[in-house]
Coordinates of C-alpha atoms in Angstrom, one line a residue:
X30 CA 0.0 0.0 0.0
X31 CA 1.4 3.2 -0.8
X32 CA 2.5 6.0 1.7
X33 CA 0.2 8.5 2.7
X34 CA 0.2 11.8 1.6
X35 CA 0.8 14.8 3.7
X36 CA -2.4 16.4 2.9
X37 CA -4.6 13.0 3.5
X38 CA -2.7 13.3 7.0
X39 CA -3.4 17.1 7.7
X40 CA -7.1 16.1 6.7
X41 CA -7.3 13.2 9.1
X42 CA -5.6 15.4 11.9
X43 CA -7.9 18.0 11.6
X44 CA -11.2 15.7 11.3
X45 CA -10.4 13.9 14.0
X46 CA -9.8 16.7 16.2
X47 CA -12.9 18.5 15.3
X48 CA -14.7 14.9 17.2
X49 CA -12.6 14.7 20.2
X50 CA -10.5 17.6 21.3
X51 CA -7.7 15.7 21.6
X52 CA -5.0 12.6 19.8
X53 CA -3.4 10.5 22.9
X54 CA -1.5 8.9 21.0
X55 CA -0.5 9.6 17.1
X56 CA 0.1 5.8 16.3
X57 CA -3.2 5.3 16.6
X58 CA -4.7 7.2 13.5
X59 CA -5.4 5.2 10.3
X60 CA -6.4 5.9 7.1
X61 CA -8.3 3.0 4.9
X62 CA -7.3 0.5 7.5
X63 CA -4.1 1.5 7.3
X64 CA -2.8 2.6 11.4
X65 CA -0.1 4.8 11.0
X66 CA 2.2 3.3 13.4
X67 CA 6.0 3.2 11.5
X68 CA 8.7 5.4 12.2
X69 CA 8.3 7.0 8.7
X70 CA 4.4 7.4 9.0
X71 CA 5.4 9.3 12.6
X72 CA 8.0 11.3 10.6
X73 CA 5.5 12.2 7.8
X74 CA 3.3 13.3 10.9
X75 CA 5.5 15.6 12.5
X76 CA 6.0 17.2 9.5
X77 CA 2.1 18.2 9.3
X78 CA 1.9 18.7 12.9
X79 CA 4.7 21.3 12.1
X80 CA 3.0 23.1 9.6
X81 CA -0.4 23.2 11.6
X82 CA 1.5 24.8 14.9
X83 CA 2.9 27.4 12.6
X84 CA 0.1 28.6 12.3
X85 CA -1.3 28.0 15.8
X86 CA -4.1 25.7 14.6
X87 CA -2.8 22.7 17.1
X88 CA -0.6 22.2 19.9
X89 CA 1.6 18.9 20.4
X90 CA 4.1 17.0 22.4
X91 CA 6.3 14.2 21.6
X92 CA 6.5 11.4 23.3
X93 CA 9.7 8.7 23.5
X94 CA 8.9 5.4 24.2
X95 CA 11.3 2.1 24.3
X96 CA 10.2 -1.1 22.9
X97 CA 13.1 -4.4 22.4
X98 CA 13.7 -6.9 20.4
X99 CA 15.7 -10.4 20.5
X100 CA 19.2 -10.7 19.8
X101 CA 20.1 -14.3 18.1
X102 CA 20.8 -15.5 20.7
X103 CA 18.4 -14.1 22.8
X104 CA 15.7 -16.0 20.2
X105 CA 17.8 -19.4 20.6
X106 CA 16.8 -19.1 23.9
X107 CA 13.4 -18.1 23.5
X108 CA 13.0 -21.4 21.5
X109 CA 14.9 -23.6 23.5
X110 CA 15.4 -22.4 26.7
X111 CA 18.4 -20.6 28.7
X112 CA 21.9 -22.0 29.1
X113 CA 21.6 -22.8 32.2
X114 CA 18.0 -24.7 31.6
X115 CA 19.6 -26.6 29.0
X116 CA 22.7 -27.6 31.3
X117 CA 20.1 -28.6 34.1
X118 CA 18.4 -30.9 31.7
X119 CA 21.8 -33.1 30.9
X120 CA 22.7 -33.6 34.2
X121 CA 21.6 -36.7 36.2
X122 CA 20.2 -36.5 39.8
X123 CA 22.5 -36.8 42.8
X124 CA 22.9 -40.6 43.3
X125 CA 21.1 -41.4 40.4
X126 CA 23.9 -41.5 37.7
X127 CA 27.9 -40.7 37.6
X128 CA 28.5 -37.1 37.5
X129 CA 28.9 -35.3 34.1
X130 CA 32.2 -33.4 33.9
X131 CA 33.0 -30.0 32.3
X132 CA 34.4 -32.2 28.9
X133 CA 31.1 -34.1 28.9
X134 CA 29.4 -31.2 29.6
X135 CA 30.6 -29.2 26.6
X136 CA 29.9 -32.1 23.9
X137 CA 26.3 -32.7 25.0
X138 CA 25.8 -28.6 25.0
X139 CA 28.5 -26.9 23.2
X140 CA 31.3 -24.8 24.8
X141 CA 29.5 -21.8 24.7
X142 CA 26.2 -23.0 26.3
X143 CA 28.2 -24.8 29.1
X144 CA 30.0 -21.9 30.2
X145 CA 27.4 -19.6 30.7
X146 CA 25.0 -22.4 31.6
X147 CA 26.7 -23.8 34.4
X148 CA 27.7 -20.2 35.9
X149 CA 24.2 -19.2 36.2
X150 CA 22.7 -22.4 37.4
X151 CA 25.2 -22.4 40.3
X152 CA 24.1 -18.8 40.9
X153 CA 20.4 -19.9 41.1
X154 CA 21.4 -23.4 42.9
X155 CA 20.1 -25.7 40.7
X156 CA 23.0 -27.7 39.8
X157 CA 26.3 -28.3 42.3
X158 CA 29.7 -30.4 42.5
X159 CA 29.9 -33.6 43.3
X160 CA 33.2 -35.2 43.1
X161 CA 34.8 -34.9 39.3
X162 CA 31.8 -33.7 37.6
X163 CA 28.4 -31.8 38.3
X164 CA 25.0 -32.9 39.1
X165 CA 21.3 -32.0 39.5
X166 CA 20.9 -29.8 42.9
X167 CA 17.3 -29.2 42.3
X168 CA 15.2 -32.3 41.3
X169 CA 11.8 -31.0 40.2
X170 CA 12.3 -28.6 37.0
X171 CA 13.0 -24.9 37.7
X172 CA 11.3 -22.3 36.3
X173 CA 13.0 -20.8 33.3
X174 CA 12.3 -17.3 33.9
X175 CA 14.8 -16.1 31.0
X176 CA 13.4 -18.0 29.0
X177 CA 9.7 -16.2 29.7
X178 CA 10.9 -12.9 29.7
X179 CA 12.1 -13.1 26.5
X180 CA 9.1 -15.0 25.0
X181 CA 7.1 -12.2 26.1
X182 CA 8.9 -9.7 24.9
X183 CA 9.1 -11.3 21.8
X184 CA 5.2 -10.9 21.7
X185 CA 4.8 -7.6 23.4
X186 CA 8.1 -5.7 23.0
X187 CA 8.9 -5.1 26.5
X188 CA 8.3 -6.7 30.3
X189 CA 5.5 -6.0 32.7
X190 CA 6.5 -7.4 36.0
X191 CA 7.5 -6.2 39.2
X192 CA 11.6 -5.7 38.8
X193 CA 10.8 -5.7 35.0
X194 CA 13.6 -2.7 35.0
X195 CA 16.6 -4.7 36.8
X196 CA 15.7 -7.4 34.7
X197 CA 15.6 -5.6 31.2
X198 CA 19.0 -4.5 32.2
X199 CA 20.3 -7.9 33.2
X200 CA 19.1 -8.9 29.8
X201 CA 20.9 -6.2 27.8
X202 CA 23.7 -7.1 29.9
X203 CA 23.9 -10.9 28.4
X204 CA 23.4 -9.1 25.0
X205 CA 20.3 -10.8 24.7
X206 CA 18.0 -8.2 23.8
X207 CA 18.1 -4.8 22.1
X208 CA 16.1 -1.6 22.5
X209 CA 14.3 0.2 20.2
X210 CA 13.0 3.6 20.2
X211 CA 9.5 4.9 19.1
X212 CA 8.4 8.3 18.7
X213 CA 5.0 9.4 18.6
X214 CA 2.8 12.7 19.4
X215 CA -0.4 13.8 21.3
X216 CA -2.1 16.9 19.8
X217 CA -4.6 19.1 20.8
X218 CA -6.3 22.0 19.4
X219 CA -4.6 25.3 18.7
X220 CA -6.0 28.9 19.6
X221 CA -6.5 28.9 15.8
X222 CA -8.1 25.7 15.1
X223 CA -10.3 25.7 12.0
X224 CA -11.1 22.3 9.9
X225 CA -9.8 24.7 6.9
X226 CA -6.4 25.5 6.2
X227 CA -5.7 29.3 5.6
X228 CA -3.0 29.9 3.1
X229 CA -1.3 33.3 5.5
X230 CA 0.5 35.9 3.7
X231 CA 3.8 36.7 4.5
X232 CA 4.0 40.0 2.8
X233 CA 1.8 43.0 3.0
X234 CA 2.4 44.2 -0.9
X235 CA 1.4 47.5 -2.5
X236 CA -1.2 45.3 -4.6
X237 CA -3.3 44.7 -1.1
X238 CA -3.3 48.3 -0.1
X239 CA -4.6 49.4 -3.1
X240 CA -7.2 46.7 -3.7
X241 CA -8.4 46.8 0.1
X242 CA -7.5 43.0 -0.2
X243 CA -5.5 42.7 3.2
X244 CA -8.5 43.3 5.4
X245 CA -9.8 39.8 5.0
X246 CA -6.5 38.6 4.4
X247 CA -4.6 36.2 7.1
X248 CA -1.1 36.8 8.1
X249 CA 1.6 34.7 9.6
X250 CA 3.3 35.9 12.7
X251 CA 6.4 37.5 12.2
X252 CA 9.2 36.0 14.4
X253 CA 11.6 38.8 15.7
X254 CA 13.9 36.5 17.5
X255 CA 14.4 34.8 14.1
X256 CA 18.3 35.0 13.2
X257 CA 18.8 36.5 9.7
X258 CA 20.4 34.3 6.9
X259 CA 24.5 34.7 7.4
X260 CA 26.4 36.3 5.1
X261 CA 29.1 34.2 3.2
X262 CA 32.5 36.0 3.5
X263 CA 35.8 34.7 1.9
X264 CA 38.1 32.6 3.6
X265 CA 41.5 31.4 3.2
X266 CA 42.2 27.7 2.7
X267 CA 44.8 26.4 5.8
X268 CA 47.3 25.6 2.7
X269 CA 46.9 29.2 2.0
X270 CA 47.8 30.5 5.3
X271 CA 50.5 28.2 6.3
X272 CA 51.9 29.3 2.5
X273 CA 51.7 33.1 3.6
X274 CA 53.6 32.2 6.5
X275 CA 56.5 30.6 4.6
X276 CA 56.3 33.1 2.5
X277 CA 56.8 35.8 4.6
X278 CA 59.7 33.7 6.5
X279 CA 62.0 33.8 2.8
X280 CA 61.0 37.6 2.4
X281 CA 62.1 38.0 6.2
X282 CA 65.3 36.2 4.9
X283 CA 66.1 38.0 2.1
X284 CA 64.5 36.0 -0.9
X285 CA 62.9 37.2 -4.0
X286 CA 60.0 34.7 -5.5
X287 CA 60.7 32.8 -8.7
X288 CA 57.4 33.4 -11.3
X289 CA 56.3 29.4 -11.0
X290 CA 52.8 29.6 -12.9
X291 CA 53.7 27.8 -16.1
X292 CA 52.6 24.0 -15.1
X293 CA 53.6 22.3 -18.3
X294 CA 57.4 21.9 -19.0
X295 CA 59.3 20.5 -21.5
X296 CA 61.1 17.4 -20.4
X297 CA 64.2 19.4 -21.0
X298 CA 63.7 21.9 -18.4
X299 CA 62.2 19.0 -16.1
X300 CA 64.7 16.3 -16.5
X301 CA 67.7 16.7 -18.5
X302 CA 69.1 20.3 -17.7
X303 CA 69.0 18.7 -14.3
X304 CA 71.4 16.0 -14.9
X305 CA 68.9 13.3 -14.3
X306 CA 69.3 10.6 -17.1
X307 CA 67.2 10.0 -20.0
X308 CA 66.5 6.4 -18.5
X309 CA 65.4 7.3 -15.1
X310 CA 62.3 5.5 -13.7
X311 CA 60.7 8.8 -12.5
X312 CA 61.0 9.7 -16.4
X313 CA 58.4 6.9 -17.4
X314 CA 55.1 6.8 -17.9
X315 CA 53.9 5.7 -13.9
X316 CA 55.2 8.6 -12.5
X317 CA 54.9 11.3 -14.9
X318 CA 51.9 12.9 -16.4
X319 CA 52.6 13.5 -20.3
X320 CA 51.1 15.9 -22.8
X321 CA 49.4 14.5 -25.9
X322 CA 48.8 17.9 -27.1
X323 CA 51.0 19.8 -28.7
X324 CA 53.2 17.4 -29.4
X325 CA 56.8 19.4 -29.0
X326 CA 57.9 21.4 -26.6
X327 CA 60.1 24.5 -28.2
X328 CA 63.8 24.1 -28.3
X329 CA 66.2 25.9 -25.8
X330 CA 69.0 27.5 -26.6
X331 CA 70.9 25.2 -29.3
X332 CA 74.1 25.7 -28.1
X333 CA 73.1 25.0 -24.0
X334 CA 71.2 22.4 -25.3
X335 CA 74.5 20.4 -27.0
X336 CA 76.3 20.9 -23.5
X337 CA 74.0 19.2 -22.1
X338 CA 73.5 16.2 -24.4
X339 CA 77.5 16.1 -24.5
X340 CA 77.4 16.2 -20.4
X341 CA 75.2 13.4 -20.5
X342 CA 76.6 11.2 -23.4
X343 CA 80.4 11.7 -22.8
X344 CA 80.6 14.1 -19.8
X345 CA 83.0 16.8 -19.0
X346 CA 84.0 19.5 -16.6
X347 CA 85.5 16.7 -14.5
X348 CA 82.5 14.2 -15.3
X349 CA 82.3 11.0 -17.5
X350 CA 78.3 11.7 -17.7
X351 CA 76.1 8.5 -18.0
X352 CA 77.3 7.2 -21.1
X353 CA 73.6 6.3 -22.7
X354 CA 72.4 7.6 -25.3
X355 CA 70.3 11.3 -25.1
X356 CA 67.4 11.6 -27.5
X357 CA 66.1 15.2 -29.0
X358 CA 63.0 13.1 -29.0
X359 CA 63.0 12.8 -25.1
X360 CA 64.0 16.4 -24.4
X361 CA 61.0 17.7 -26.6
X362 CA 58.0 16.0 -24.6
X363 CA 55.9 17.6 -22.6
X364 CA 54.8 17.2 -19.3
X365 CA 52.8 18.5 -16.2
X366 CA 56.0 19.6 -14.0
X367 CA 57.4 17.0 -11.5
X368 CA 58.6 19.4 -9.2
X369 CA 59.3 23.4 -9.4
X370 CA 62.9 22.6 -9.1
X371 CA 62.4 22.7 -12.9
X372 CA 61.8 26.4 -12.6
X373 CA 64.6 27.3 -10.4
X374 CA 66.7 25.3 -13.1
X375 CA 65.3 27.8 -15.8
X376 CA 66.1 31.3 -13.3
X377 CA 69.6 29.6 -12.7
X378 CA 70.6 29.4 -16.7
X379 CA 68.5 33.4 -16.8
X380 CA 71.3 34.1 -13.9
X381 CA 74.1 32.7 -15.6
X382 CA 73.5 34.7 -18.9
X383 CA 71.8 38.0 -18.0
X384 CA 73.4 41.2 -19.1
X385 CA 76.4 42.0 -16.6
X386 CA 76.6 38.6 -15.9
X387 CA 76.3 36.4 -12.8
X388 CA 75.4 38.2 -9.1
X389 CA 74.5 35.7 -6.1
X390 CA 70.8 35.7 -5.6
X391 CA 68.9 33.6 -3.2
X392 CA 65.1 32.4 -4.4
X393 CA 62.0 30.6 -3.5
X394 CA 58.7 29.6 -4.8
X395 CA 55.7 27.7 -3.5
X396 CA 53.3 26.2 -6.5
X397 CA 52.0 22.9 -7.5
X398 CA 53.6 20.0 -9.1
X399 CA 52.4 17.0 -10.6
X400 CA 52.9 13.3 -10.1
X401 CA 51.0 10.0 -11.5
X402 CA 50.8 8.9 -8.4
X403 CA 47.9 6.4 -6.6
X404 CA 45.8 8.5 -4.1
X405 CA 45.8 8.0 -0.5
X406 CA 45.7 9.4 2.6
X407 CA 49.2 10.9 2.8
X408 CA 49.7 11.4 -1.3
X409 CA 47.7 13.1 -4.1
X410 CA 48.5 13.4 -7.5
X411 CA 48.7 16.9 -7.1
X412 CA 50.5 19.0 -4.2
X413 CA 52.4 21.9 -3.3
X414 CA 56.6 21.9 -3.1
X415 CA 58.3 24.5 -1.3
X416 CA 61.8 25.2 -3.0
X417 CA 64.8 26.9 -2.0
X418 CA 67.9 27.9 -3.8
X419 CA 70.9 30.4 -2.8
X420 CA 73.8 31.1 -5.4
X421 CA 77.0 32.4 -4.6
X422 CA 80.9 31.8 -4.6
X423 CA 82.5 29.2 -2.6
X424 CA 79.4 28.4 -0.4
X425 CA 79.7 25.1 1.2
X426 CA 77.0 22.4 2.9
X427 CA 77.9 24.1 6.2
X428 CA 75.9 26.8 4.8
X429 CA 73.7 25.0 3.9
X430 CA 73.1 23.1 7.2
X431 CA 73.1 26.8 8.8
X432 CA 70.4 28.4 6.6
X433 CA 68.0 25.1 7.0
X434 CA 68.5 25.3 10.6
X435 CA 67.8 29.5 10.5
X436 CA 64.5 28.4 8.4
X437 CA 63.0 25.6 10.0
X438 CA 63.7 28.0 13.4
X439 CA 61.2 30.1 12.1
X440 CA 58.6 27.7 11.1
X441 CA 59.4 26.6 14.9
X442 CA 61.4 22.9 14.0
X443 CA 64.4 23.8 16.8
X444 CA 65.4 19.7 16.7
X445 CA 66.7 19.2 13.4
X446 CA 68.7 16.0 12.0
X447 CA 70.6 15.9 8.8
X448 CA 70.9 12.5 6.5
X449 CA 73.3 11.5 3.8
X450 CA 70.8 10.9 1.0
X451 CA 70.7 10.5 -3.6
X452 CA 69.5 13.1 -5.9
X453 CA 70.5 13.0 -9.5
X454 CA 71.5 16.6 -9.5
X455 CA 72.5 17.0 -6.2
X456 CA 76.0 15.9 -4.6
X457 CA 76.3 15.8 -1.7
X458 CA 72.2 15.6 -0.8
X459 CA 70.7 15.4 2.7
X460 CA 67.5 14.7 4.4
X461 CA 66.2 16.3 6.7
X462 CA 64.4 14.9 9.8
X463 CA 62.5 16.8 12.8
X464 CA 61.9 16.0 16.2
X465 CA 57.8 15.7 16.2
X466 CA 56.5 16.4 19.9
X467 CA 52.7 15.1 19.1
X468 CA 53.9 11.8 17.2
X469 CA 56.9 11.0 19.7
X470 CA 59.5 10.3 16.6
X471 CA 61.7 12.2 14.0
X472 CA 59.8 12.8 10.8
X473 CA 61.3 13.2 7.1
X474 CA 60.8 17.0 6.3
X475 CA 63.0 18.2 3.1
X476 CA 64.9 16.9 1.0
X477 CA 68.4 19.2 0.1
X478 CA 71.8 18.9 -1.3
X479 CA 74.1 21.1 -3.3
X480 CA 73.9 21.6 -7.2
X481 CA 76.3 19.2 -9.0
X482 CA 78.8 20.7 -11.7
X483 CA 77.0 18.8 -14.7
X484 CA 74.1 20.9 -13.7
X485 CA 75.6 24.0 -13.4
X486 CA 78.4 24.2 -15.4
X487 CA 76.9 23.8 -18.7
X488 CA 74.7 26.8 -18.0
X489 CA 78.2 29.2 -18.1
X490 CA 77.9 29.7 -14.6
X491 CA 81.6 31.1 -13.7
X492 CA 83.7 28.3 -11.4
X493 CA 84.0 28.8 -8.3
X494 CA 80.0 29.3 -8.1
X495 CA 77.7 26.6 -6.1
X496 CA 74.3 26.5 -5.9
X497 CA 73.0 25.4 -2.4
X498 CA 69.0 23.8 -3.2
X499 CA 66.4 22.4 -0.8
X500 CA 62.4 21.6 -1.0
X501 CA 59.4 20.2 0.9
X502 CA 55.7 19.5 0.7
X503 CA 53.1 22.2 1.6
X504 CA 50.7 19.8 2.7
X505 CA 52.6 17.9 5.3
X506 CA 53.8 20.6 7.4
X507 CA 50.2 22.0 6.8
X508 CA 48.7 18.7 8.2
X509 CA 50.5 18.9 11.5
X510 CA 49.4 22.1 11.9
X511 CA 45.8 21.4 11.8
X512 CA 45.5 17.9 12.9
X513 CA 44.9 17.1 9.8
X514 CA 44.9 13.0 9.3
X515 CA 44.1 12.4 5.2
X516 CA 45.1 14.7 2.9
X517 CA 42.2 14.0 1.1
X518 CA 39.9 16.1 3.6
X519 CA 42.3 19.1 3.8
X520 CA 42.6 19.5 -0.8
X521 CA 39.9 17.9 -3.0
X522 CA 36.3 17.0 -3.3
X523 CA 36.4 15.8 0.4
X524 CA 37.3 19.8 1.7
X525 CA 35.1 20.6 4.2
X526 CA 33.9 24.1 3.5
X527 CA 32.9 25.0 6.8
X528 CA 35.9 24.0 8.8
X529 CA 37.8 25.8 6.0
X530 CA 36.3 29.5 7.6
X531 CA 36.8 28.0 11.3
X532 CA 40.4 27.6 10.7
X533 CA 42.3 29.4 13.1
X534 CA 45.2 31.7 11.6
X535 CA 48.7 30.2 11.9
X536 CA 51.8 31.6 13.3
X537 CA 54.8 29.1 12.7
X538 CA 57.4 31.3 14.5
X539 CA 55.8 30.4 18.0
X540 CA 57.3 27.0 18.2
X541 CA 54.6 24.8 16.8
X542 CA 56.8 21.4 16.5

C-alpha cells in the first residue's frame, strides 16, 4: 500500500480533532485500515503537525517510548530455553547417575552453552559439584524465567513485572536483547483551530493596499527573534595560510620569489638540464603525467642544449656523464612539472646569462607539481613543493646546514637532523628529519643537497659558483598544523567548507613542532 500523503494526513488530523478535542497517542490514527504506526508514518506526521503549529491551529508534544527486540541469541533461547536450563536438563540426579564433567558437559551442549550455563545455574542453585563432575541440585524442574521474559517480549516488546527494569538490564547485559525507540505525538487543538487550512500571507504588498485585499487577508506571525540568513564571507584555505607564513619567512630572509605559474614543462627543463638521465624510472610513464597535445615542446637555446646532451653522453667538466644515449625526441616531450625545481633550473641558466653577468641571488617559490601517483591518505596526484635555492661563490653544505636550521627555526622545528641521501642533480644531498612532539618520533621534512657541476656548469655559470638547493611538501607541514589526518579532507572533493572559515590563523614562528 502506498504511503500517505501529507495532505490525506493534515485532513485526518484535523477531522479527528474536530470529534474529540484531543489525539493521545498519534500511532493510533489510520487511514483506509491502514494505522499509522511506522517510524516513517510518525516522521511524515511531524511534518504536518509542524506546519499546523505554525500557524497556531494545534498544539503537540512528543512522546519517546522504548520497545526491544531479540538478539540471536536471545531467540535461541526463547526457543529452546536458557543456558543454564539446558545444562540442568543433561545432568543426572545426585545418586542417580555418575556425575557429568566439564568435557562431557561441553559435547552434549557446546562450549559456549556450558560456560554460561553452568555459571548461572550455580548462581540460582540448581546444579552443584559432586566429586569430578556436576550434578542435579534441584530435582523437580526450575522455572526458566529467561526464558519467559524473552518469549514475552518477543510478543509484546517489552516486560510487565514487578523488577521488569533490573531485569531488562540484566538482559541487555547478556546481549540478549536490544532496545528500540518509538516516537509518537499527542495533539490538541490550537487557539486557531479551524477544519480549513488558511494559506497566511507573509508579505503585505502594495497590490493589497490598493485593492483593500489585506483586510480579509490572514497573516503569519512575524518571528523577531528569528536569526537572519549569514552572510558568506571569503576565507582562506589552511594551505593558504600556512603558505603566507613561509612566504613571509624567505621575504624576512632575504628572498625574491621565482614566477612558477607555467605547469607544463618541456622534459628538458624538467629532467635533463637537471642532470637526471634520460633512462630514469621517474622519467616513465607511472610517474609522470605527459602531454598529448601539442606534441613538441620549443627548443632551448641550441648551443646550451649540446652541452647538455654532451654532459650526459660523454661528460666533461670533470664528469664521464652516464654514457647512454640522449634523445632530442626525449627532451622535446611535454609534461605537467614534477617538481618546481624545474623552474629554479630555468632562473639559474637566466642568472648565468643575464646582461652584466652572474650576481649571487637567493630564491624561492611555492606552487603545485604533478605526479602519477595512486591516491591516499598521505599522497595526491597533485600537491604543493616548497623550493629553496641560494647562489653564490664558494658556499659550502655548512651553509647550507646553517640556513636550514635559520629556516625551519622560524617555522618553529628547533630539533633538526641531517641524512646522507641521492639526488641526481644534487652531490652531496641530505634529508632532513624533525623532532615531532605530538607523534613521539623524527619525521622526514626536506629533502636538500648542493647543485652538482654537470648541472651547473653547462649553463656558463663562472667556477667557483655553487648552488645550495632544498624543498618540501606544503601539505605535510600543513597537516601537522591542523591535525589534519588524510590529505584527502584538507585539498579535493572531500574539503570541508565549513571547517575551511573556522580555521584558526597560523603563526609558525611560536614554536609549533
Amino acid at each position: 500500500m502506498s504511503s500517505p500523503t501529507p495532505e490525506s494526513i493534515q485532513s485526518l488530523i484535523l477531522q479527528t480533532l474536530s470529534t474529540s478535542n484531543t489525539i493521545p497517542d498519534s500511532r493510533e490514527l489510520s487511514i483506509d485500515g491502514q494505522t499509522l504506526n511506522t517510524s516513517e508514518d510518525q516522521n511524515a506526521i511531524r511534518g504536518v503537525l509542524d506546519s499546523l503549529q505554525r500557524k497556531e491551529m494545534v498544539e503537540y508534544k512528543q512522546i519517546t517510548a522504548t520497545s526491544f527486540t531479540l538478539t540471536e541469541e536471545g531467540q535461541l533461547i526463547n526457543e529452546k530455553g536458557s543456558h543454564e536450563i539446558r545444562v540442568w536438563q543433561v545432568l543426572p540426579v545426585k545418586g542417580q547417575g555418575e556425575p557429568i564433567t566439564v568435557p562431557d558437559l561441553q559435547k552434549l551442549v557446546g562450549a559456549d552453552v556450558a560456560k554460561i550455563g553452568q555459571s548461572n545455574a550455580f548462581k540460582k542453585k540448581w546444579i552443584s559439584k559432586d566429586g569430578p563432575g556436576f550434578v542435579r541440585a534441584v530435582e523437580q524442574p526450575p522455572k526458566d524465567e529467561t526464558a519467559e521474559q524473552l518469549k514475552e517480549i518477543s510478543s509484546t516488546g517489552n516486560l510487565k513485572i514487578a523488577g521488569s527494569e533490573n531485569a531488562i538490564k540484566e538482559l541487555q547485559k547478556r546481549k540478549l536483547i536490544l532496545p528500540k525507540k518509538h516516537i509518537h505525538y499527542s495533539v490538541t487543538k490550537g487557539p486557531q483551530f479551524s477544519t480549513e487550512v488558511k494559506q497566511l500571507e507573509t508579505d503585505l504588498t502594495v497590490e493589497m493596499l490598493q485593492s483593500g485585499a489585506w483586510k480579509e487577508s490572514s497573516f503569519k506571525t512575524y518571528n523577531f527573534a528569528a536569526a537572519g540568513q549569514p552572510t558568506d564571507g571569503g576565507a582562506l584555505h589552511p594551505l593558504l595560510k600556512v603558505r603566507e607564513e613561509f612566504r613571509n619567512i624567505f621575504f624576512d630572509m632575504g628572498f625574491t620569489e621565482m614566477p612558477t605559474n607555467q605547469f607544463v614543462e618541456s622534459a628538458f627543463w624538467n629532467f635533463d638540464a637537471m642532470f637526471v638521465p634520460q633512462q630514469h624510472p621517474a622519467r616513465e610513464v607511472q610517474d609522470t603525467f605527459y602531454v598529448k597535445s601539442p606534441v613538441k615542446a620549443l627548443q632551448p637555446d641550441p648551443e646550451y642544449y649540446e652541452r647538455v646532451r654532451k654532459i650526459h653522453e660523454e661528460g666533461g667538466y670533470g664528469s664521464i656523464g652516464y654514457r647512454a644515449p640522449f634523445s632530442r625526441e626525449e627532451s622535446e616531450k611535454l609534461l605537467l612539472r614534477t617538481h618546481t625545481t624545474a623552474v629554479s633550473t630555468a632562473m639559474l641558466y637566466e642568472l648565468a646569462n643575464q646582461p652584466g653577468g652572474f650576481k649571487p641571488a637567493k630564491m624561492y617559490s611555492i606552487d603545485r607539481v604533478f605526479r602519477n601517483e595512486a591516491m591516499d591518505a598521505t599522497h595526491l596526484a597533485e600537491f604543493h613543493q616548497v623550493e629553496g635555492v641560494v647562489a653564490d661563490y664558494n658556499i659550502t653544505l655548512g651553509h647550507l646546514i646553517a640556513f636550514m636550521q635559520e629556516f625551519f627555526a622560524k617555522t618553529g622545528n628547533h630539533k633538526l637532523r641531517f641524512k646522507p641521501a641521492y639526488n641526481p642533480y644534487t652531490e652531496p644531498s641530505m634529508e632532513v628529519f624533525s623532532w615531532h612532539e605530538g607523534l613521539g618520533k623524527w619525521i622526514e621534512i626536506a629533502n636538500s643537497g648542493i647543485f652538482r657541476p654537470e648541472m651547473l656548469e653547462p649553463m656558463g655559470l663562472p667556477k667557483g659558483v655553487r648552488v645550495l638547493g632544498w624543498g618540501m611538501s606544503l601539505e605535510r607541514p600543513t597537516m601537522i598544523k591542523y591535525k589534519i589526518g588524510d590529505i584527502r579532507t584538507l585539498v579535493g572533493h572531500k574539503t570541508d567548507l565549513d571547517q575551511v572559515k573556522k580555521r584558526a590563523a597560523v603563526r609558525l614562528e611560536k614554536g609549533d613542532d
